[in-house]
Coordinates of C-alpha atoms in Angstrom, one line a residue:
Chain A
E931 CA 70.5 190.9 103.7
V932 CA 74.0 191.0 105.3
Q933 CA 76.2 188.1 104.2
L934 CA 79.7 187.2 105.1
V935 CA 81.2 184.2 103.4
E936 CA 84.6 182.8 104.4
S937 CA 86.7 180.6 102.2
G938 CA 90.3 179.4 101.9
G939 CA 90.5 177.0 104.8
G940 CA 91.9 173.5 104.5
L941 CA 94.6 171.1 105.7
V942 CA 98.1 172.5 105.9
K943 CA 101.4 171.2 107.4
P944 CA 103.0 172.9 110.4
G945 CA 105.1 175.8 109.2
G946 CA 102.9 176.2 106.2
S947 CA 100.7 179.1 105.0
L948 CA 97.1 179.8 104.1
R949 CA 95.1 182.8 103.0
L950 CA 91.6 183.1 104.2
S951 CA 89.0 185.3 102.5
C952 CA 85.7 186.8 103.6
A953 CA 83.3 188.1 100.9
A954 CA 80.9 190.6 102.2
S955 CA 77.6 191.6 100.7
G956 CA 74.3 193.3 101.6
F957 CA 75.9 196.3 103.3
T958 CA 78.4 199.1 102.7
F959 CA 81.6 197.1 103.5
S960 CA 83.9 200.2 103.5
S961 CA 81.9 201.7 106.5
Y962 CA 82.5 198.8 108.9
R963 CA 85.4 197.6 111.0
M964 CA 86.0 193.9 110.8
N965 CA 87.4 191.1 113.0
W966 CA 88.6 187.6 112.6
V967 CA 87.6 185.3 115.5
R968 CA 88.5 181.6 115.8
Q969 CA 87.2 178.6 117.6
A970 CA 89.4 175.5 118.2
P971 CA 87.5 172.2 118.1
G972 CA 85.3 171.9 121.2
M973 CA 86.6 175.1 122.6
G974 CA 85.4 178.7 123.1
L975 CA 85.8 181.8 120.9
E976 CA 89.1 183.6 120.6
W977 CA 89.6 187.0 119.0
V978 CA 92.4 186.9 116.3
S979 CA 92.6 190.2 114.5
F980 CA 91.0 193.6 113.8
I981 CA 91.0 196.0 110.9
S982 CA 89.4 199.5 110.8
D983 CA 87.1 200.6 108.0
T984 CA 89.8 202.7 106.4
N985 CA 92.7 200.3 107.0
N986 CA 94.5 202.8 109.3
K987 CA 94.2 200.7 112.4
I988 CA 95.1 197.0 112.7
D989 CA 95.5 194.8 115.8
Y990 CA 96.4 191.2 116.6
A991 CA 96.1 188.8 119.4
D992 CA 99.5 188.0 121.0
S993 CA 99.1 184.4 119.9
V994 CA 99.3 185.3 116.2
K995 CA 101.3 188.5 116.2
G996 CA 104.1 188.4 113.7
R997 CA 102.6 185.4 111.9
F998 CA 99.2 186.5 110.7
T999 CA 98.4 189.6 108.5
I1000 CA 94.9 191.0 108.2
S1001 CA 94.0 193.1 105.2
R1002 CA 90.9 194.3 103.3
D1003 CA 90.0 195.5 99.8
N1004 CA 87.0 197.8 100.1
A1005 CA 86.7 197.9 96.3
K1006 CA 86.2 194.1 96.3
N1007 CA 84.1 194.0 99.5
S1008 CA 86.6 191.5 100.9
L1009 CA 88.5 190.8 104.1
Y1010 CA 91.6 188.6 104.2
L1011 CA 93.8 186.8 106.7
Q1012 CA 97.2 185.7 105.6
M1013 CA 98.4 183.0 108.0
N1014 CA 102.1 182.0 107.9
S1015 CA 104.2 179.8 110.1
L1016 CA 101.1 177.8 111.1
R1017 CA 101.1 175.7 114.2
A1018 CA 99.0 172.8 115.4
E1019 CA 97.4 175.2 117.9
D1020 CA 96.1 177.4 115.0
T1021 CA 93.7 174.6 114.1
A1022 CA 90.2 176.1 114.4
V1023 CA 87.2 177.4 112.6
Y1024 CA 87.9 180.9 111.5
Y1025 CA 85.0 183.4 111.5
C1026 CA 84.9 186.9 110.0
A1027 CA 82.7 189.2 112.0
R1028 CA 81.3 192.7 111.3
E1029 CA 81.7 195.2 114.1
D1030 CA 78.9 197.5 114.8
T1031 CA 79.4 201.2 113.9
S1032 CA 78.2 202.5 117.3
G1033 CA 81.6 202.2 118.9
W1034 CA 80.4 199.6 121.4
F1035 CA 82.6 196.9 119.9
Y1036 CA 80.0 194.1 119.5
Q1037 CA 79.9 191.8 116.4
D1038 CA 76.5 192.1 114.8
N1039 CA 77.0 189.7 111.9
W1040 CA 79.2 186.6 111.5
G1041 CA 80.1 184.4 108.6
Q1042 CA 79.6 180.6 108.7
G1043 CA 83.3 180.0 109.3
T1044 CA 86.1 178.1 107.4
L1045 CA 88.0 175.3 109.0
V1046 CA 91.8 175.4 109.2
T1047 CA 93.5 172.2 110.2
V1048 CA 97.3 172.2 110.8
S1049 CA 98.7 168.7 110.9
S1050 CA 101.5 166.7 109.4
Chain B
E62 CA 94.1 192.2 130.4
V63 CA 90.5 191.5 131.2
V64 CA 89.6 187.9 131.9
L65 CA 85.9 186.9 131.7
T66 CA 84.7 183.9 133.8
Q67 CA 81.3 182.5 133.0
S68 CA 79.2 180.3 135.4
P69 CA 77.9 177.8 135.6
G70 CA 79.7 175.7 132.9
T71 CA 76.5 173.8 132.2
L72 CA 72.9 174.6 133.1
S73 CA 70.3 171.9 132.7
L74 CA 66.7 173.1 133.0
S75 CA 63.3 172.3 131.8
A76 CA 61.3 174.2 129.2
G77 CA 59.5 177.1 130.8
E78 CA 62.0 177.6 133.5
R79 CA 64.2 180.6 134.1
A80 CA 67.9 180.5 133.2
T81 CA 70.4 182.9 134.8
L82 CA 73.9 183.0 133.3
S83 CA 76.7 184.9 134.9
C84 CA 79.8 186.6 133.4
R85 CA 82.3 188.0 135.8
A86 CA 85.2 190.3 134.7
S87 CA 88.6 190.3 136.4
Q88 CA 88.4 194.1 136.5
S89 CA 85.7 196.7 136.1
V90 CA 84.6 197.2 132.5
S91 CA 82.3 199.5 130.7
S92 CA 78.7 198.2 130.4
S93 CA 78.6 199.7 127.0
Y94 CA 81.1 197.2 125.8
S95 CA 79.4 194.1 127.2
A96 CA 77.7 191.7 124.7
W97 CA 76.2 188.2 124.7
Y98 CA 76.2 185.7 121.9
Q99 CA 74.3 182.4 121.3
Q100 CA 76.0 179.5 119.5
K101 CA 74.2 176.4 118.4
P102 CA 76.1 173.3 117.3
G103 CA 77.6 173.7 113.8
Q104 CA 76.5 177.3 113.6
A105 CA 78.2 180.7 113.9
P106 CA 77.7 182.8 117.0
R107 CA 74.6 185.1 116.9
L108 CA 74.4 188.4 118.7
L109 CA 71.8 188.5 121.5
I110 CA 72.6 191.4 123.7
Y111 CA 74.8 194.5 123.3
G112 CA 75.6 197.3 125.7
A113 CA 74.8 195.0 128.6
S114 CA 71.0 195.2 128.2
N115 CA 70.0 196.0 124.6
R116 CA 68.4 193.2 122.6
A117 CA 69.7 192.7 119.1
T118 CA 67.4 192.8 116.1
G119 CA 65.0 189.9 116.1
I120 CA 65.9 188.6 119.5
P121 CA 62.8 187.5 121.5
D122 CA 62.0 189.4 124.7
R123 CA 62.5 186.4 126.9
F124 CA 66.2 187.2 126.6
S125 CA 67.4 190.1 128.8
G126 CA 70.8 191.3 130.0
S127 CA 71.9 193.4 132.9
G128 CA 75.0 194.3 134.9
S129 CA 77.7 196.8 135.4
G130 CA 81.3 197.0 136.7
T131 CA 82.5 193.4 137.0
D132 CA 79.2 191.4 137.0
Y133 CA 77.0 190.8 134.0
T134 CA 74.0 188.5 133.7
L135 CA 72.0 187.0 130.8
T136 CA 68.5 185.9 131.7
I137 CA 66.2 183.7 129.7
S138 CA 62.9 184.1 131.3
R139 CA 61.0 181.1 130.0
L140 CA 63.2 178.5 128.3
E141 CA 62.1 177.2 124.9
P142 CA 63.6 174.0 123.4
E143 CA 65.3 176.0 120.7
D144 CA 67.3 177.9 123.4
S145 CA 69.6 174.9 123.8
A146 CA 73.0 176.3 123.0
V147 CA 76.3 177.7 124.3
Y148 CA 76.2 181.3 125.4
Y149 CA 79.3 183.5 125.4
C150 CA 79.8 186.9 127.0
Q151 CA 82.2 189.4 125.4
Q152 CA 84.0 192.5 126.5
Y153 CA 86.2 195.1 124.9
D154 CA 89.3 196.4 126.6
Y155 CA 92.1 198.5 125.2
S156 CA 94.9 196.0 125.8
T157 CA 93.4 192.8 124.4
R158 CA 90.6 194.3 122.3
L159 CA 87.9 191.6 122.3
T160 CA 87.7 189.1 125.1
F161 CA 85.3 186.2 125.3
G162 CA 84.2 184.2 128.3
G163 CA 84.5 180.4 128.3
G164 CA 80.8 179.9 127.6
T165 CA 77.8 178.4 129.4
K166 CA 76.1 175.4 127.9
V167 CA 72.3 175.5 128.4
E168 CA 70.6 172.1 128.1
I169 CA 66.8 171.7 128.0
K170 CA 65.7 168.6 129.9

């Protein structure tokens, strides 16, 4: 069974940092591209960042570019999101999502999410 | 940048009725890159439809998708109480990668 389990969320002050983790199991993690998607309270889904299976392609939403860094460790079956210079508008549930290998860019499995709250 | 507009914002129907959800793109997009997700309160999104019309594994056949160009539709043929959720469409484009619509909330009367 495919499982994605996020961790690392919490309460942080504006300007602070957090590192989110996503532990993957039940599939060959190194074969899949991964994304982070967030959802502000009561709002819709917003794509945050993408990383290819071999780490050679990375992309960010304009809203987080220069502040967030995505990475992965295929040996540890883990995905990460380093979030710096956090702002109130970064408050959201952050989901890691597995992108299907077909090249059609849909997310076929999602974690349960981890809540990040940025507040003084 | 592709912008996805979903309508209606809320759909209130009775069990057994047909629900038709719309997703309109600001420019023509590939149907291969069109997907729909269901999200229930407190849960993660779940993939329903990919490639505009293909049901994901385990999705009941009362869910169907169609569309091309700028207009895509998710149809729930006979609503069940458990279909109460928010539904999001998603597209891929080269400039913004993944784009989601604002969602349609389906309420079962």
